[in-house]
């Protein structure tokens, strides 16, 4: 079913730290009017990287997660810097966080966090043919690198210290893409 997008009658903006908060005055095709709010990112987007050290082993990193105040396992991820492509950002983040570069990088798709109220998108990148190379990163401590077999994702998603939604979705998407090749 295809619907006509709501008409935006007005937009007001407010500063919200790293985001811009917009209030939208909308009118839907049935004449109903509502006010919606959305957060717009101020950067160039982000990447989440699925680094495959071999055909069935992904590299995870363990780092401090301030939002939940614990160490969390997850995928390599980070912001895309000005002037970088998603693939360049993925390779840089992989070198900074896991100590590897990739000879093969493939952008699989975009993931959203909460599309009903955030514009932020994260590009999912599959990294293969890895080689050791480290760049200095912005993390306050070196991250632990943890190899994990893709056929054990069922165990990983039940771990208390693996809860980030982008990492969970990215691993399942990458696993299915790899199986289809």
PDB file of C-alpha atoms in Angstrom:
ATOM      1  CA  UNK A   1       0.000   0.000   0.000  1.00  0.00           C
ATOM      2  CA  UNK A   2       1.387   3.364  -1.013  1.00  0.00           C
ATOM      3  CA  UNK A   3       0.350   6.549   0.765  1.00  0.00           C
ATOM      4  CA  UNK A   4       0.992  10.176   0.015  1.00  0.00           C
ATOM      5  CA  UNK A   5       3.485  11.655   2.469  1.00  0.00           C
ATOM      6  CA  UNK A   6       2.054  14.145   4.979  1.00  0.00           C
ATOM      7  CA  UNK A   7       2.242  17.826   4.067  1.00  0.00           C
ATOM      8  CA  UNK A   8       4.697  19.798   6.197  1.00  0.00           C
ATOM      9  CA  UNK A   9       3.109  23.162   7.053  1.00  0.00           C
ATOM     10  CA  UNK A  10       5.911  24.474   9.248  1.00  0.00           C
ATOM     11  CA  UNK A  11       9.237  23.474  10.830  1.00  0.00           C
ATOM     12  CA  UNK A  12      10.768  24.984  13.962  1.00  0.00           C
ATOM     13  CA  UNK A  13      14.330  24.121  14.988  1.00  0.00           C
ATOM     14  CA  UNK A  14      15.999  23.896  18.397  1.00  0.00           C
ATOM     15  CA  UNK A  15      19.550  23.078  19.450  1.00  0.00           C
ATOM     16  CA  UNK A  16      19.890  19.645  21.096  1.00  0.00           C
ATOM     17  CA  UNK A  17      23.631  19.114  21.553  1.00  0.00           C
ATOM     18  CA  UNK A  18      25.012  16.893  18.798  1.00  0.00           C
ATOM     19  CA  UNK A  19      21.558  16.917  17.184  1.00  0.00           C
ATOM     20  CA  UNK A  20      19.113  19.480  15.922  1.00  0.00           C
ATOM     21  CA  UNK A  21      15.535  19.042  17.170  1.00  0.00           C
ATOM     22  CA  UNK A  22      12.864  19.823  14.601  1.00  0.00           C
ATOM     23  CA  UNK A  23       9.166  20.226  15.354  1.00  0.00           C
ATOM     24  CA  UNK A  24       7.025  19.516  12.305  1.00  0.00           C
ATOM     25  CA  UNK A  25       3.446  20.703  11.838  1.00  0.00           C
ATOM     26  CA  UNK A  26       2.045  17.911   9.613  1.00  0.00           C
ATOM     27  CA  UNK A  27      -1.202  17.290   7.769  1.00  0.00           C
ATOM     28  CA  UNK A  28      -2.013  13.714   6.761  1.00  0.00           C
ATOM     29  CA  UNK A  29      -3.984  12.750   3.642  1.00  0.00           C
ATOM     30  CA  UNK A  30      -7.147  12.280   5.738  1.00  0.00           C
ATOM     31  CA  UNK A  31      -6.945  15.904   6.950  1.00  0.00           C
ATOM     32  CA  UNK A  32      -5.668  15.005  10.447  1.00  0.00           C
ATOM     33  CA  UNK A  33      -3.041  17.491  11.731  1.00  0.00           C
ATOM     34  CA  UNK A  34      -0.338  16.590  14.218  1.00  0.00           C
ATOM     35  CA  UNK A  35       2.943  17.916  15.551  1.00  0.00           C
ATOM     36  CA  UNK A  36       5.900  15.506  15.295  1.00  0.00           C
ATOM     37  CA  UNK A  37       9.426  15.918  16.583  1.00  0.00           C
ATOM     38  CA  UNK A  38      12.574  14.505  15.040  1.00  0.00           C
ATOM     39  CA  UNK A  39      16.290  14.613  15.778  1.00  0.00           C
ATOM     40  CA  UNK A  40      18.605  15.428  12.887  1.00  0.00           C
ATOM     41  CA  UNK A  41      22.253  14.420  13.114  1.00  0.00           C
ATOM     42  CA  UNK A  42      24.870  17.086  12.535  1.00  0.00           C
ATOM     43  CA  UNK A  43      27.596  14.842  11.163  1.00  0.00           C
ATOM     44  CA  UNK A  44      28.184  12.827   8.024  1.00  0.00           C
ATOM     45  CA  UNK A  45      26.663   9.585   9.272  1.00  0.00           C
ATOM     46  CA  UNK A  46      28.301   6.520  10.743  1.00  0.00           C
ATOM     47  CA  UNK A  47      29.554   3.053   9.858  1.00  0.00           C
ATOM     48  CA  UNK A  48      29.261  -0.357  11.486  1.00  0.00           C
ATOM     49  CA  UNK A  49      31.825  -2.848  10.217  1.00  0.00           C
ATOM     50  CA  UNK A  50      31.570  -6.642  10.047  1.00  0.00           C
ATOM     51  CA  UNK A  51      35.270  -7.627   9.845  1.00  0.00           C
ATOM     52  CA  UNK A  52      35.704 -11.225   8.694  1.00  0.00           C
ATOM     53  CA  UNK A  53      39.112 -12.614   9.705  1.00  0.00           C
ATOM     54  CA  UNK A  54      38.264 -15.791   7.773  1.00  0.00           C
ATOM     55  CA  UNK A  55      35.170 -17.062   5.961  1.00  0.00           C
ATOM     56  CA  UNK A  56      33.245 -17.850   9.159  1.00  0.00           C
ATOM     57  CA  UNK A  57      34.868 -15.752  11.923  1.00  0.00           C
ATOM     58  CA  UNK A  58      33.997 -12.151  12.686  1.00  0.00           C
ATOM     59  CA  UNK A  59      36.073  -9.875  14.911  1.00  0.00           C
ATOM     60  CA  UNK A  60      34.196  -8.185  17.742  1.00  0.00           C
ATOM     61  CA  UNK A  61      35.571  -5.485  20.042  1.00  0.00           C
ATOM     62  CA  UNK A  62      34.964  -4.995  23.750  1.00  0.00           C
ATOM     63  CA  UNK A  63      34.798  -1.374  24.858  1.00  0.00           C
ATOM     64  CA  UNK A  64      33.376   0.747  27.627  1.00  0.00           C
ATOM     65  CA  UNK A  65      29.759   1.792  26.948  1.00  0.00           C
ATOM     66  CA  UNK A  66      28.910   4.876  29.014  1.00  0.00           C
ATOM     67  CA  UNK A  67      25.159   4.613  28.328  1.00  0.00           C
ATOM     68  CA  UNK A  68      24.906   1.341  30.250  1.00  0.00           C
ATOM     69  CA  UNK A  69      28.122   1.792  32.328  1.00  0.00           C
ATOM     70  CA  UNK A  70      29.701  -1.535  31.465  1.00  0.00           C
ATOM     71  CA  UNK A  71      32.041  -3.133  28.958  1.00  0.00           C
ATOM     72  CA  UNK A  72      30.102  -4.226  25.896  1.00  0.00           C
ATOM     73  CA  UNK A  73      30.956  -6.556  23.000  1.00  0.00           C
ATOM     74  CA  UNK A  74      30.048  -5.233  19.584  1.00  0.00           C
ATOM     75  CA  UNK A  75      31.214  -4.531  16.086  1.00  0.00           C
ATOM     76  CA  UNK A  76      33.683  -1.880  15.024  1.00  0.00           C
ATOM     77  CA  UNK A  77      31.775   1.362  14.483  1.00  0.00           C
ATOM     78  CA  UNK A  78      32.234   5.095  14.307  1.00  0.00           C
ATOM     79  CA  UNK A  79      31.459   8.377  12.625  1.00  0.00           C
ATOM     80  CA  UNK A  80      32.176   9.189   9.019  1.00  0.00           C
ATOM     81  CA  UNK A  81      34.523  12.185   8.986  1.00  0.00           C
ATOM     82  CA  UNK A  82      34.118  15.143   6.616  1.00  0.00           C
ATOM     83  CA  UNK A  83      35.487  14.230   3.189  1.00  0.00           C
ATOM     84  CA  UNK A  84      35.388  10.475   3.838  1.00  0.00           C
ATOM     85  CA  UNK A  85      33.260   7.888   2.098  1.00  0.00           C
ATOM     86  CA  UNK A  86      31.585   5.198   4.182  1.00  0.00           C
ATOM     87  CA  UNK A  87      34.164   2.677   2.937  1.00  0.00           C
ATOM     88  CA  UNK A  88      37.092   4.917   3.891  1.00  0.00           C
ATOM     89  CA  UNK A  89      35.579   5.489   7.339  1.00  0.00           C
ATOM     90  CA  UNK A  90      35.042   1.738   7.784  1.00  0.00           C
ATOM     91  CA  UNK A  91      38.671   0.967   6.939  1.00  0.00           C
ATOM     92  CA  UNK A  92      39.942   3.735   9.255  1.00  0.00           C
ATOM     93  CA  UNK A  93      37.717   2.642  12.167  1.00  0.00           C
ATOM     94  CA  UNK A  94      38.773  -0.985  11.658  1.00  0.00           C
ATOM     95  CA  UNK A  95      42.443   0.031  11.901  1.00  0.00           C
ATOM     96  CA  UNK A  96      41.821   2.225  14.958  1.00  0.00           C
ATOM     97  CA  UNK A  97      39.621  -0.162  16.937  1.00  0.00           C
ATOM     98  CA  UNK A  98      40.698  -3.668  15.921  1.00  0.00           C
ATOM     99  CA  UNK A  99      44.192  -3.206  14.468  1.00  0.00           C
ATOM    100  CA  UNK A 100      43.321  -4.482  10.975  1.00  0.00           C
ATOM    101  CA  UNK A 101      42.860  -3.025   7.521  1.00  0.00           C
ATOM    102  CA  UNK A 102      40.747  -4.603   4.798  1.00  0.00           C
ATOM    103  CA  UNK A 103      41.591  -5.214   1.148  1.00  0.00           C
ATOM    104  CA  UNK A 104      37.902  -5.844   0.386  1.00  0.00           C
ATOM    105  CA  UNK A 105      35.134  -3.545   1.643  1.00  0.00           C
ATOM    106  CA  UNK A 106      31.501  -3.818   0.574  1.00  0.00           C
ATOM    107  CA  UNK A 107      28.728  -1.479   1.643  1.00  0.00           C
ATOM    108  CA  UNK A 108      25.669  -3.695   2.189  1.00  0.00           C
ATOM    109  CA  UNK A 109      22.924  -1.259   3.288  1.00  0.00           C
ATOM    110  CA  UNK A 110      21.919   1.531   5.653  1.00  0.00           C
ATOM    111  CA  UNK A 111      20.540   0.860   9.142  1.00  0.00           C
ATOM    112  CA  UNK A 112      18.455   3.314  11.141  1.00  0.00           C
ATOM    113  CA  UNK A 113      18.229   3.537  14.911  1.00  0.00           C
ATOM    114  CA  UNK A 114      14.754   4.912  15.458  1.00  0.00           C
ATOM    115  CA  UNK A 115      13.364   6.123  12.112  1.00  0.00           C
ATOM    116  CA  UNK A 116      10.142   7.443  13.621  1.00  0.00           C
ATOM    117  CA  UNK A 117      12.058  10.265  15.293  1.00  0.00           C
ATOM    118  CA  UNK A 118      15.730  10.226  14.211  1.00  0.00           C
ATOM    119  CA  UNK A 119      17.322  10.900  10.822  1.00  0.00           C
ATOM    120  CA  UNK A 120      20.607   9.181  11.745  1.00  0.00           C
ATOM    121  CA  UNK A 121      21.743   6.370   9.455  1.00  0.00           C
ATOM    122  CA  UNK A 122      24.595   3.912   9.869  1.00  0.00           C
ATOM    123  CA  UNK A 123      26.166   2.288   6.799  1.00  0.00           C
ATOM    124  CA  UNK A 124      26.754  -1.451   7.177  1.00  0.00           C
ATOM    125  CA  UNK A 125      30.112  -2.449   5.675  1.00  0.00           C
ATOM    126  CA  UNK A 126      31.439  -5.977   5.229  1.00  0.00           C
ATOM    127  CA  UNK A 127      35.254  -6.110   5.516  1.00  0.00           C
ATOM    128  CA  UNK A 128      37.214  -9.099   4.199  1.00  0.00           C
ATOM    129  CA  UNK A 129      40.777 -10.025   3.319  1.00  0.00           C
ATOM    130  CA  UNK A 130      42.070  -8.434   6.530  1.00  0.00           C
ATOM    131  CA  UNK A 131      45.706  -7.605   7.274  1.00  0.00           C
ATOM    132  CA  UNK A 132      47.300  -6.263  10.474  1.00  0.00           C
ATOM    133  CA  UNK A 133      47.562  -2.461  10.609  1.00  0.00           C
ATOM    134  CA  UNK A 134      46.896  -0.146  13.532  1.00  0.00           C
ATOM    135  CA  UNK A 135      46.075   3.560  13.503  1.00  0.00           C
ATOM    136  CA  UNK A 136      45.812   5.656  16.668  1.00  0.00           C
ATOM    137  CA  UNK A 137      42.149   6.130  17.595  1.00  0.00           C
ATOM    138  CA  UNK A 138      40.184   8.300  19.977  1.00  0.00           C
ATOM    139  CA  UNK A 139      39.439   5.533  22.490  1.00  0.00           C
ATOM    140  CA  UNK A 140      40.911   6.117  25.986  1.00  0.00           C
ATOM    141  CA  UNK A 141      42.207   2.513  26.139  1.00  0.00           C
ATOM    142  CA  UNK A 142      43.055  -0.249  23.690  1.00  0.00           C
ATOM    143  CA  UNK A 143      40.015  -2.358  22.851  1.00  0.00           C
ATOM    144  CA  UNK A 144      39.921  -6.125  23.301  1.00  0.00           C
ATOM    145  CA  UNK A 145      39.469  -7.943  19.985  1.00  0.00           C
ATOM    146  CA  UNK A 146      37.316 -11.077  20.272  1.00  0.00           C
ATOM    147  CA  UNK A 147      36.976 -13.552  17.360  1.00  0.00           C
ATOM    148  CA  UNK A 148      33.500 -15.092  17.106  1.00  0.00           C
ATOM    149  CA  UNK A 149      32.220 -17.816  14.778  1.00  0.00           C
ATOM    150  CA  UNK A 150      29.141 -16.781  12.781  1.00  0.00           C
ATOM    151  CA  UNK A 151      27.550 -20.182  13.399  1.00  0.00           C
ATOM    152  CA  UNK A 152      27.468 -19.267  17.124  1.00  0.00           C
ATOM    153  CA  UNK A 153      25.379 -16.080  16.747  1.00  0.00           C
ATOM    154  CA  UNK A 154      22.588 -17.734  18.742  1.00  0.00           C
ATOM    155  CA  UNK A 155      24.939 -17.800  21.776  1.00  0.00           C
ATOM    156  CA  UNK A 156      26.194 -14.264  21.197  1.00  0.00           C
ATOM    157  CA  UNK A 157      22.765 -12.619  21.103  1.00  0.00           C
ATOM    158  CA  UNK A 158      21.899 -14.105  24.510  1.00  0.00           C
ATOM    159  CA  UNK A 159      24.948 -12.605  26.232  1.00  0.00           C
ATOM    160  CA  UNK A 160      24.305  -9.730  28.660  1.00  0.00           C
ATOM    161  CA  UNK A 161      27.332  -7.846  27.309  1.00  0.00           C
ATOM    162  CA  UNK A 162      26.150  -7.927  23.668  1.00  0.00           C
ATOM    163  CA  UNK A 163      23.087  -5.716  23.424  1.00  0.00           C
ATOM    164  CA  UNK A 164      23.647  -3.047  20.762  1.00  0.00           C
ATOM    165  CA  UNK A 165      20.932  -3.323  18.123  1.00  0.00           C
ATOM    166  CA  UNK A 166      23.054  -2.222  15.147  1.00  0.00           C
ATOM    167  CA  UNK A 167      25.634  -4.918  15.892  1.00  0.00           C
ATOM    168  CA  UNK A 168      22.969  -7.616  16.218  1.00  0.00           C
ATOM    169  CA  UNK A 169      21.221  -6.616  12.979  1.00  0.00           C
ATOM    170  CA  UNK A 170      24.493  -6.176  11.088  1.00  0.00           C
ATOM    171  CA  UNK A 171      25.740  -9.655  11.986  1.00  0.00           C
ATOM    172  CA  UNK A 172      22.552 -11.363  10.833  1.00  0.00           C
ATOM    173  CA  UNK A 173      22.419  -9.339   7.603  1.00  0.00           C
ATOM    174  CA  UNK A 174      26.090 -10.022   6.833  1.00  0.00           C
ATOM    175  CA  UNK A 175      25.738 -13.726   7.643  1.00  0.00           C
ATOM    176  CA  UNK A 176      22.773 -14.078   5.271  1.00  0.00           C
ATOM    177  CA  UNK A 177      24.542 -12.096   2.548  1.00  0.00           C
ATOM    178  CA  UNK A 178      27.636 -14.317   2.880  1.00  0.00           C
ATOM    179  CA  UNK A 179      25.492 -17.465   2.715  1.00  0.00           C
ATOM    180  CA  UNK A 180      23.863 -16.270  -0.499  1.00  0.00           C
ATOM    181  CA  UNK A 181      27.207 -15.764  -2.278  1.00  0.00           C
TER     182      UNK A 181
END
